[in-house]
Amino acid sequence: MSNETKLEALTTSSSLPNSTGTPTFKQIYATLRFCLRYANSTANIFNRLMNMLEATDLTTITSMLPKEELERFVPMVAQRLTRIRMDIGDIGKFQKLCQEGGVSEMSLIRRCDLVPPKLRRDDGNKMGQLMLLGQLLPRLEHLNMQATITDPFPVNLRHLHTLIVHQSVYQEMLERICENCPLLQQLYMRNETRPNTYLDIAHIVKCNQLRDLQLPLMLQTPVAVSYLRNLKSLTLQRQQLWPDMDWLPIVQEIIKAKRDALQRLSLDGTWLTTPLDLSLLLLHRCWALRDVLLSNCKLADPTGKLSLPLSCQRFGLKDCTLSSPIYFLRGCSQLNLLELHKCQIAQSGGKLLTELLKHRKRLPTLHPLQLHFSDSTTLRSELISWNLKKSQFWEEWLQVRELNEHKMTWKQQLATITMAFGEPVNFTPDLDKLKELSDPTPADLLKELNF
């Protein structure tokens, strides 16, 4: 049987993983060995194999190859592979295998997932693992660190655009990242194993290209985020009980510093230990804020006069407990959409729609308020009690619609606060330009119509 016939038979046999099945380690290894013996280096089968090798234990497979096949395989990996998944303890081993195969670096790999070691061993704690990674992958742009590592962050990972750190984040590590990764655009630090650590983020200002940032909730120097001019999204998370109201001054400081650019705020209060007074977040001072979305919160009656700014156009509550949404809508004449999904409203008394209508009619509004709700027997009953003629009469101020759960338009990660930022609204209007854009006079209209 010729090599071409053997290759065709292997491709069509069940031993070769197809696009619908999940390949096993033995299948990938057997297929690779056969192709290295008989297939041409330009065969499409190698493209399929490279896609599979991106998600498998590449170091183990490479270490099992005979020397002749290793010397052919490693250059092929260097020329085709763009992503790699690696055991934290195998970095040095894989680098040595690459050198034995005649390759000193993998310059095409842009993404690396570092996973914890499969067995308990000391390899992952050896110093210099990340330094070796930087030598092996000099053009690495995306690093997902799922493993715990105690290394100082090296200087040879300066091309990183995205860095995800799941496990222990400590102060020196954060400072080294800020110092050595000036091109970072996305930084996600979850600190899952050290949630009680208070990180000082003063050095974050050195990463001035950051666009997306995720940090633990409990921080020091939170005002530093105000110096990140390109920041579009900030997420604060804590997957344990939030410490009373100790988190509030941190969030207040960030909101105050970015109040002219904050466009959207969403908060999930799964781990809140006390009722949330929304007015304490000082959102009414955020004149660019359009969307406020809350989930899994027990809301206290606001102590301040205003909870939302005049600019707010959307106020959404999901799985929340509150007295009445009316308390939060004072002064919100530009509000377009009010969402109530799976909410427990204590003081509605079956007349919430009536109260909303009265409130809306007292405001100088230019458009009706859209109320979307789901899973509320009380609101459904009140809506049914409004006959069609009555509903049409009040549509000028209030329009009500019941939605199914799957049509809800936002999903919030548990125990997180997410802020979205846009261009800062920190200027006064140019009166001369406003004068130029004023309504045309009858003479202007006749002139445009060529009369």
Short mmCIF file of C-alpha atoms in Angstrom, two decimals:
data_model
loop_
_atom_site.label_atom_id
_atom_site.label_comp_id
_atom_site.label_asym_id
_atom_site.label_seq_id
_atom_site.Cartn_x
_atom_site.Cartn_y
_atom_site.Cartn_z
CA MET A 1 0.00 0.00 0.00
CA SER A 2 1.40 3.42 -0.97
CA ASN A 3 1.90 6.24 1.52
CA GLU A 4 -0.92 8.24 -0.12
CA THR A 5 -3.30 5.29 0.24
CA LYS A 6 -2.32 4.78 3.87
CA LEU A 7 -2.87 8.47 4.61
CA GLU A 8 -6.27 8.43 2.92
CA ALA A 9 -7.26 5.34 4.88
CA LEU A 10 -6.20 6.96 8.15
CA THR A 11 -8.09 10.16 7.37
CA THR A 12 -11.34 8.28 6.73
CA SER A 13 -10.95 5.83 9.63
CA SER A 14 -12.46 6.25 13.06
CA SER A 15 -9.01 6.63 14.62
CA LEU A 16 -8.76 10.17 13.26
CA PRO A 17 -10.93 12.62 15.23
CA ASN A 18 -13.56 14.35 13.15
CA SER A 19 -15.12 17.75 13.60
CA THR A 20 -18.05 16.40 15.61
CA GLY A 21 -16.17 14.25 18.15
CA THR A 22 -13.68 15.02 20.91
CA PRO A 23 -10.30 13.43 20.13
CA THR A 24 -8.51 11.42 22.76
CA PHE A 25 -4.85 11.81 23.61
CA LYS A 26 -4.04 8.41 22.09
CA GLN A 27 -5.88 9.27 18.85
CA ILE A 28 -3.98 12.52 18.43
CA TYR A 29 -0.63 10.90 19.20
CA ALA A 30 -1.21 7.94 16.85
CA THR A 31 -2.37 10.20 14.03
CA LEU A 32 0.59 12.53 14.52
CA ARG A 33 3.11 9.67 14.44
CA PHE A 34 1.62 8.29 11.23
CA CYS A 35 1.57 11.70 9.52
CA LEU A 36 5.15 12.45 10.54
CA ARG A 37 6.20 9.19 8.88
CA TYR A 38 4.18 9.28 5.67
CA ALA A 39 2.53 12.68 5.04
CA ASN A 40 4.00 15.64 3.22
CA SER A 41 4.63 18.68 5.42
CA THR A 42 2.14 20.73 3.37
CA ALA A 43 -0.72 18.22 3.84
CA ASN A 44 -3.97 19.63 5.24
CA ILE A 45 -4.00 16.92 7.88
CA PHE A 46 -1.31 18.86 9.77
CA ASN A 47 -3.56 21.94 9.95
CA ARG A 48 -6.23 19.83 11.65
CA LEU A 49 -3.66 18.34 13.99
CA MET A 50 -2.35 21.76 14.98
CA ASN A 51 -5.87 22.86 15.90
CA MET A 52 -6.18 19.81 18.16
CA LEU A 53 -2.73 20.29 19.69
CA GLU A 54 -3.67 23.81 20.81
CA ALA A 55 -6.00 22.30 23.42
CA THR A 56 -3.99 19.24 24.46
CA ASP A 57 -0.83 18.40 26.40
CA LEU A 58 1.69 19.35 23.73
CA THR A 59 4.72 18.86 26.00
CA THR A 60 3.92 15.21 26.74
CA ILE A 61 3.25 14.42 23.09
CA THR A 62 6.49 16.09 22.00
CA SER A 63 8.53 14.26 24.66
CA MET A 64 7.24 10.88 23.38
CA LEU A 65 8.46 11.40 19.81
CA PRO A 66 11.62 9.73 18.52
CA LYS A 67 14.50 12.08 17.71
CA GLU A 68 13.95 12.01 13.92
CA GLU A 69 10.26 12.81 14.23
CA LEU A 70 10.97 15.41 16.93
CA GLU A 71 13.35 17.27 14.61
CA ARG A 72 10.64 17.37 11.95
CA PHE A 73 7.73 18.14 14.26
CA VAL A 74 9.14 21.04 16.33
CA PRO A 75 9.90 23.34 13.33
CA MET A 76 6.42 22.56 12.02
CA VAL A 77 4.92 23.67 15.35
CA ALA A 78 7.00 26.86 15.28
CA GLN A 79 5.72 27.66 11.77
CA ARG A 80 2.00 26.92 12.38
CA LEU A 81 0.98 27.03 16.04
CA THR A 82 -0.51 30.32 17.29
CA ARG A 83 -1.88 29.13 20.65
CA ILE A 84 -0.57 26.77 23.32
CA ARG A 85 -1.88 25.20 26.53
CA MET A 86 0.89 24.33 28.98
CA ASP A 87 1.35 22.88 32.46
CA ILE A 88 3.08 25.50 34.61
CA GLY A 89 5.77 22.95 35.52
CA ASP A 90 6.51 22.00 31.91
CA ILE A 91 7.81 25.33 30.62
CA GLY A 92 11.48 24.46 31.04
CA LYS A 93 10.93 20.92 29.74
CA PHE A 94 9.17 22.14 26.60
CA GLN A 95 11.86 24.74 25.97
CA LYS A 96 14.51 22.01 26.13
CA LEU A 97 12.51 19.83 23.71
CA CYS A 98 12.26 22.74 21.28
CA GLN A 99 16.02 23.25 21.43
CA GLU A 100 16.55 19.54 20.73
CA GLY A 101 14.30 19.95 17.71
CA GLY A 102 16.38 22.85 16.42
CA VAL A 103 14.06 25.70 17.47
CA SER A 104 14.97 28.32 20.09
CA GLU A 105 11.65 30.19 20.19
CA MET A 106 8.01 30.00 19.07
CA SER A 107 7.58 33.45 17.57
CA LEU A 108 4.13 32.85 16.04
CA ILE A 109 2.39 31.86 19.29
CA ARG A 110 0.26 34.76 20.49
CA ARG A 111 -1.82 33.08 23.23
CA CYS A 112 -0.83 30.83 26.14
CA ASP A 113 -2.97 29.16 28.82
CA LEU A 114 -0.93 28.20 31.88
CA VAL A 115 -2.73 25.48 33.84
CA PRO A 116 -1.93 24.02 37.29
CA PRO A 117 0.25 20.89 37.39
CA LYS A 118 -1.65 17.62 37.10
CA LEU A 119 0.28 16.15 40.04
CA ARG A 120 1.48 17.76 43.25
CA ARG A 121 5.07 18.69 42.66
CA ASP A 122 7.52 21.53 43.16
CA ASP A 123 8.09 22.33 39.45
CA GLY A 124 5.41 25.01 39.39
CA ASN A 125 7.07 26.83 42.30
CA LYS A 126 10.56 26.91 40.81
CA MET A 127 11.79 30.44 40.25
CA GLY A 128 12.15 31.72 36.71
CA GLN A 129 9.20 29.89 35.10
CA LEU A 130 7.72 33.07 33.61
CA MET A 131 11.16 34.24 32.50
CA LEU A 132 11.58 30.99 30.54
CA LEU A 133 8.10 31.49 29.09
CA GLY A 134 9.10 34.94 27.84
CA GLN A 135 12.21 33.48 26.19
CA LEU A 136 10.23 30.69 24.53
CA LEU A 137 7.29 32.87 23.40
CA PRO A 138 8.80 36.30 22.67
CA ARG A 139 5.70 37.61 20.84
CA LEU A 140 3.13 36.45 23.36
CA GLU A 141 0.12 38.80 23.53
CA HIS A 142 -2.48 36.88 25.56
CA LEU A 143 -1.55 35.08 28.80
CA ASN A 144 -4.17 33.25 30.87
CA MET A 145 -2.60 32.24 34.20
CA GLN A 146 -4.86 29.64 35.79
CA ALA A 147 -2.01 28.29 37.91
CA THR A 148 -0.64 29.77 41.11
CA ILE A 149 2.87 31.12 40.67
CA THR A 150 5.23 32.93 43.02
CA ASP A 151 7.62 34.28 40.38
CA PRO A 152 8.26 38.00 40.03
CA PHE A 153 6.69 39.10 36.77
CA PRO A 154 9.53 39.24 34.19
CA VAL A 155 10.50 42.06 31.88
CA ASN A 156 10.50 39.88 28.73
CA LEU A 157 6.69 39.71 28.47
CA ARG A 158 6.40 43.33 27.35
CA HIS A 159 4.28 42.49 24.30
CA LEU A 160 1.31 41.33 26.37
CA HIS A 161 -2.02 42.89 25.43
CA THR A 162 -4.20 40.68 27.64
CA LEU A 163 -3.34 39.20 31.03
CA ILE A 164 -5.68 37.08 33.17
CA VAL A 165 -4.58 36.11 36.70
CA HIS A 166 -6.97 33.74 38.49
CA GLN A 167 -5.07 32.77 41.61
CA SER A 168 -2.99 34.55 44.23
CA VAL A 169 -2.34 38.18 43.34
CA TYR A 170 0.06 39.96 45.66
CA GLN A 171 1.29 43.54 45.78
CA GLU A 172 4.76 43.02 44.30
CA MET A 173 3.33 41.02 41.42
CA LEU A 174 0.86 43.77 40.55
CA GLU A 175 3.59 46.42 40.64
CA ARG A 176 5.86 44.32 38.39
CA ILE A 177 3.02 43.83 35.90
CA CYS A 178 2.39 47.57 35.77
CA GLU A 179 6.11 48.22 35.34
CA ASN A 180 6.90 45.55 32.74
CA CYS A 181 3.75 45.41 30.58
CA PRO A 182 3.21 48.90 29.12
CA LEU A 183 1.14 47.60 26.17
CA LEU A 184 -1.58 45.97 28.29
CA GLN A 185 -5.09 46.68 27.07
CA GLN A 186 -6.95 44.07 29.11
CA LEU A 187 -6.04 43.11 32.68
CA TYR A 188 -8.19 40.72 34.72
CA MET A 189 -7.03 40.03 38.28
CA ARG A 190 -9.49 37.80 40.12
CA ASN A 191 -7.50 36.84 43.23
CA GLU A 192 -9.63 33.77 43.89
CA THR A 193 -7.32 32.34 46.57
CA ARG A 194 -6.57 35.59 48.44
CA PRO A 195 -9.86 37.51 48.58
CA ASN A 196 -9.00 39.40 51.76
CA THR A 197 -5.91 41.05 50.27
CA TYR A 198 -6.18 44.83 49.86
CA LEU A 199 -4.22 45.69 46.70
CA ASP A 200 -2.81 49.18 46.26
CA ILE A 201 -3.38 50.04 42.59
CA ALA A 202 -1.42 53.30 42.55
CA HIS A 203 0.98 51.88 39.92
CA ILE A 204 -1.86 51.02 37.53
CA VAL A 205 -1.39 54.48 35.98
CA LYS A 206 1.69 53.12 34.16
CA CYS A 207 -0.59 50.93 32.03
CA ASN A 208 -2.09 53.91 30.25
CA GLN A 209 -3.38 51.84 27.31
CA LEU A 210 -5.75 49.78 29.48
CA ARG A 211 -9.26 49.49 28.08
CA ASP A 212 -10.73 46.66 30.19
CA LEU A 213 -9.82 46.18 33.83
CA GLN A 214 -11.03 43.70 36.45
CA LEU A 215 -9.87 43.97 40.06
CA PRO A 216 -10.80 42.66 43.51
CA LEU A 217 -13.41 44.80 45.24
CA MET A 218 -11.28 45.79 48.22
CA LEU A 219 -8.62 48.24 46.98
CA GLN A 220 -6.31 50.98 48.11
CA THR A 221 -5.84 54.17 46.05
CA PRO A 222 -8.91 53.47 43.87
CA VAL A 223 -8.75 57.02 42.47
CA ALA A 224 -5.82 55.84 40.30
CA VAL A 225 -8.31 54.55 37.70
CA SER A 226 -9.21 58.16 36.88
CA TYR A 227 -5.80 58.52 35.18
CA LEU A 228 -6.53 55.71 32.71
CA ARG A 229 -7.81 57.84 29.83
CA ASN A 230 -8.50 54.88 27.52
CA LEU A 231 -10.43 52.82 30.10
CA LYS A 232 -13.78 51.61 28.78
CA SER A 233 -14.78 48.97 31.33
CA LEU A 234 -14.02 48.40 35.02
CA THR A 235 -15.23 45.38 37.01
CA LEU A 236 -14.84 44.96 40.76
CA GLN A 237 -15.55 41.49 42.15
CA ARG A 238 -15.55 39.62 45.44
CA GLN A 239 -16.88 36.06 45.61
CA GLN A 240 -17.34 36.13 49.39
CA LEU A 241 -19.46 38.14 51.79
CA TRP A 242 -18.87 41.84 51.23
CA PRO A 243 -17.56 43.37 54.49
CA ASP A 244 -20.53 45.41 55.75
CA MET A 245 -20.26 48.78 54.00
CA ASP A 246 -16.44 48.95 53.91
CA TRP A 247 -16.61 48.58 50.14
CA LEU A 248 -18.77 51.68 49.71
CA PRO A 249 -16.05 54.38 50.09
CA ILE A 250 -13.95 52.56 47.47
CA VAL A 251 -16.77 52.58 44.92
CA GLN A 252 -17.76 56.14 45.84
CA GLU A 253 -14.21 57.34 45.16
CA ILE A 254 -14.12 55.71 41.73
CA ILE A 255 -17.55 57.06 40.78
CA LYS A 256 -16.59 60.54 41.96
CA ALA A 257 -13.35 60.46 39.96
CA LYS A 258 -15.04 59.20 36.76
CA ARG A 259 -18.43 60.86 37.14
CA ASP A 260 -18.11 62.80 33.90
CA ALA A 261 -17.38 59.62 31.85
CA LEU A 262 -19.47 56.94 33.61
CA GLN A 263 -22.20 55.82 31.19
CA ARG A 264 -23.38 52.51 32.65
CA LEU A 265 -23.31 50.94 36.09
CA SER A 266 -24.45 47.40 36.89
CA LEU A 267 -24.26 45.84 40.34
CA ASP A 268 -25.03 42.36 41.61
CA GLY A 269 -25.60 42.24 45.36
CA THR A 270 -25.52 38.48 45.91
CA TRP A 271 -22.97 38.81 48.73
CA LEU A 272 -24.25 42.09 50.22
CA THR A 273 -24.74 41.81 53.98
CA THR A 274 -26.84 44.96 54.45
CA PRO A 275 -29.60 46.62 52.38
CA LEU A 276 -28.25 48.91 49.67
CA ASP A 277 -29.05 52.62 49.86
CA LEU A 278 -28.64 53.54 46.20
CA SER A 279 -28.45 57.28 46.94
CA LEU A 280 -25.13 56.71 48.80
CA LEU A 281 -23.40 55.85 45.51
CA LEU A 282 -23.87 59.51 44.51
CA LEU A 283 -24.98 58.56 41.02
CA HIS A 284 -27.05 61.73 40.72
CA ARG A 285 -23.75 63.60 40.18
CA CYS A 286 -22.85 61.50 37.12
CA TRP A 287 -24.15 63.63 34.27
CA ALA A 288 -23.10 61.12 31.55
CA LEU A 289 -24.79 58.12 33.21
CA ARG A 290 -27.51 56.52 31.07
CA ASP A 291 -28.00 52.95 32.40
CA VAL A 292 -28.28 51.69 36.00
CA LEU A 293 -28.87 47.95 36.36
CA LEU A 294 -29.18 46.14 39.70
CA SER A 295 -29.63 42.44 40.43
CA ASN A 296 -29.98 40.35 43.61
CA CYS A 297 -30.18 43.43 45.82
CA LYS A 298 -32.25 44.24 48.85
CA LEU A 299 -32.81 47.95 48.37
CA ALA A 300 -33.35 50.28 51.29
CA ASP A 301 -35.48 53.40 50.88
CA PRO A 302 -33.04 56.09 49.71
CA THR A 303 -31.96 58.59 52.33
CA GLY A 304 -30.91 61.20 49.78
CA LYS A 305 -33.26 63.30 47.71
CA LEU A 306 -31.97 61.90 44.43
CA SER A 307 -30.77 58.38 43.54
CA LEU A 308 -30.42 58.69 39.76
CA PRO A 309 -29.16 61.53 37.57
CA LEU A 310 -31.26 63.54 35.15
CA SER A 311 -29.38 61.88 32.28
CA CYS A 312 -30.52 58.35 33.26
CA GLN A 313 -32.48 56.68 30.46
CA ARG A 314 -32.68 53.08 31.70
CA PHE A 315 -33.22 51.71 35.22
CA GLY A 316 -33.33 47.93 35.55
CA LEU A 317 -34.00 45.72 38.58
CA LYS A 318 -33.75 41.93 38.56
CA ASP A 319 -34.36 39.61 41.54
CA CYS A 320 -34.51 42.64 43.83
CA THR A 321 -36.54 43.41 46.94
CA LEU A 322 -37.73 46.99 47.45
CA SER A 323 -40.55 49.10 48.81
CA SER A 324 -41.42 50.89 45.58
CA PRO A 325 -39.51 51.95 42.45
CA ILE A 326 -41.13 55.39 42.71
CA TYR A 327 -38.62 56.36 45.40
CA PHE A 328 -35.75 56.05 42.92
CA LEU A 329 -37.33 57.96 40.02
CA ARG A 330 -37.45 61.47 41.43
CA GLY A 331 -36.28 63.94 38.82
CA CYS A 332 -35.80 61.27 36.12
CA SER A 333 -37.75 63.03 33.39
CA GLN A 334 -35.53 61.54 30.64
CA LEU A 335 -36.04 57.94 31.74
CA ASN A 336 -37.04 55.82 28.73
CA LEU A 337 -37.11 52.31 30.16
CA LEU A 338 -37.93 50.87 33.58
CA GLU A 339 -37.37 47.11 33.96
CA LEU A 340 -38.73 45.00 36.82
CA HIS A 341 -37.87 41.30 36.57
CA LYS A 342 -38.66 38.84 39.38
CA CYS A 343 -38.84 41.70 41.87
CA GLN A 344 -40.65 41.73 45.21
CA ILE A 345 -42.32 45.11 45.69
CA ALA A 346 -43.66 45.57 49.21
CA GLN A 347 -45.80 48.70 48.89
CA SER A 348 -47.40 48.28 45.48
CA GLY A 349 -50.77 47.15 46.81
CA GLY A 350 -51.78 46.23 43.29
CA LYS A 351 -51.59 49.87 42.17
CA LEU A 352 -48.00 50.31 41.02
CA LEU A 353 -48.99 51.16 37.44
CA THR A 354 -51.35 53.83 38.73
CA GLU A 355 -48.61 55.32 40.90
CA LEU A 356 -46.15 55.29 38.01
CA LEU A 357 -48.68 57.01 35.79
CA LYS A 358 -49.30 59.76 38.35
CA HIS A 359 -45.55 60.23 38.82
CA ARG A 360 -44.93 60.41 35.09
CA LYS A 361 -47.67 62.94 34.45
CA ARG A 362 -46.09 65.34 36.94
CA LEU A 363 -42.79 65.40 35.05
CA PRO A 364 -41.96 67.57 32.00
CA THR A 365 -41.40 64.56 29.73
CA LEU A 366 -41.04 64.38 25.94
CA HIS A 367 -41.77 60.66 25.56
CA PRO A 368 -43.67 57.92 27.36
CA LEU A 369 -42.02 55.66 29.94
CA GLN A 370 -41.61 52.06 28.78
CA LEU A 371 -42.20 49.58 31.61
CA HIS A 372 -41.00 46.01 30.98
CA PHE A 373 -41.67 43.39 33.64
CA SER A 374 -41.64 39.62 34.10
CA ASP A 375 -42.66 37.09 36.77
CA SER A 376 -44.95 39.49 38.63
CA THR A 377 -48.48 38.31 39.33
CA THR A 378 -49.38 41.66 40.87
CA LEU A 379 -48.33 43.70 37.85
CA ARG A 380 -49.96 41.23 35.47
CA SER A 381 -53.26 41.48 37.34
CA GLU A 382 -53.17 45.27 37.37
CA LEU A 383 -52.34 45.36 33.66
CA ILE A 384 -55.26 43.03 32.87
CA SER A 385 -57.60 45.25 34.90
CA TRP A 386 -56.79 48.15 32.60
CA ASN A 387 -59.14 47.77 29.67
CA LEU A 388 -57.85 48.49 26.16
CA LYS A 389 -59.50 51.90 25.95
CA LYS A 390 -57.96 53.02 29.23
CA SER A 391 -54.51 51.75 28.26
CA GLN A 392 -54.58 53.62 24.96
CA PHE A 393 -55.59 56.80 26.77
CA TRP A 394 -52.55 56.69 29.07
CA GLU A 395 -49.99 55.60 26.43
CA GLU A 396 -48.86 59.20 26.13
CA TRP A 397 -47.18 58.81 29.54
CA LEU A 398 -46.81 55.09 30.26
CA GLN A 399 -46.53 51.99 28.05
CA VAL A 400 -46.41 48.58 29.73
CA ARG A 401 -45.18 45.26 28.35
CA GLU A 402 -44.76 41.85 29.96
CA LEU A 403 -41.69 39.88 28.81
CA ASN A 404 -40.62 36.27 29.01
CA GLU A 405 -37.52 35.56 31.09
CA HIS A 406 -35.36 34.69 28.07
CA LYS A 407 -36.00 38.14 26.59
CA MET A 408 -34.30 39.98 29.43
CA THR A 409 -31.51 42.00 27.91
CA TRP A 410 -28.70 41.99 30.48
CA LYS A 411 -26.80 39.39 32.45
CA GLN A 412 -24.55 40.31 35.34
CA GLN A 413 -21.82 38.14 36.83
CA LEU A 414 -22.55 37.34 40.49
CA ALA A 415 -21.05 39.60 43.16
CA THR A 416 -19.59 42.15 40.75
CA ILE A 417 -19.83 45.87 40.09
CA THR A 418 -19.27 46.81 36.44
CA MET A 419 -18.81 50.32 35.12
CA ALA A 420 -18.68 51.32 31.46
CA PHE A 421 -17.07 54.61 30.45
CA GLY A 422 -17.30 56.79 27.37
CA GLU A 423 -16.10 60.19 26.28
CA PRO A 424 -16.18 62.57 29.27
CA VAL A 425 -18.98 65.10 29.37
CA ASN A 426 -16.93 67.88 30.96
CA PHE A 427 -17.45 70.85 28.70
CA THR A 428 -19.99 73.61 28.24
CA PRO A 429 -21.93 73.90 24.97
CA ASP A 430 -20.59 76.22 22.28
CA LEU A 431 -23.35 78.82 22.09
CA ASP A 432 -22.22 80.04 18.69
CA LYS A 433 -22.59 76.57 17.21
CA LEU A 434 -25.96 76.15 18.89
CA LYS A 435 -27.05 79.39 17.28
CA GLU A 436 -25.99 78.08 13.87
CA LEU A 437 -28.03 74.90 14.44
CA SER A 438 -31.17 76.72 15.53
CA ASP A 439 -34.50 76.11 13.83
CA PRO A 440 -34.64 77.56 10.29
CA THR A 441 -36.79 80.60 9.63
CA PRO A 442 -39.54 80.61 6.96
CA ALA A 443 -37.16 82.56 4.71
CA ASP A 444 -34.52 79.82 5.05
CA LEU A 445 -37.08 77.17 4.09
CA LEU A 446 -38.18 79.11 1.00
CA LYS A 447 -34.58 79.56 -0.01
CA GLU A 448 -33.92 75.81 0.24
CA LEU A 449 -37.02 75.12 -1.86
CA ASN A 450 -35.74 77.52 -4.56
CA PHE A 451 -38.72 79.88 -4.20
#
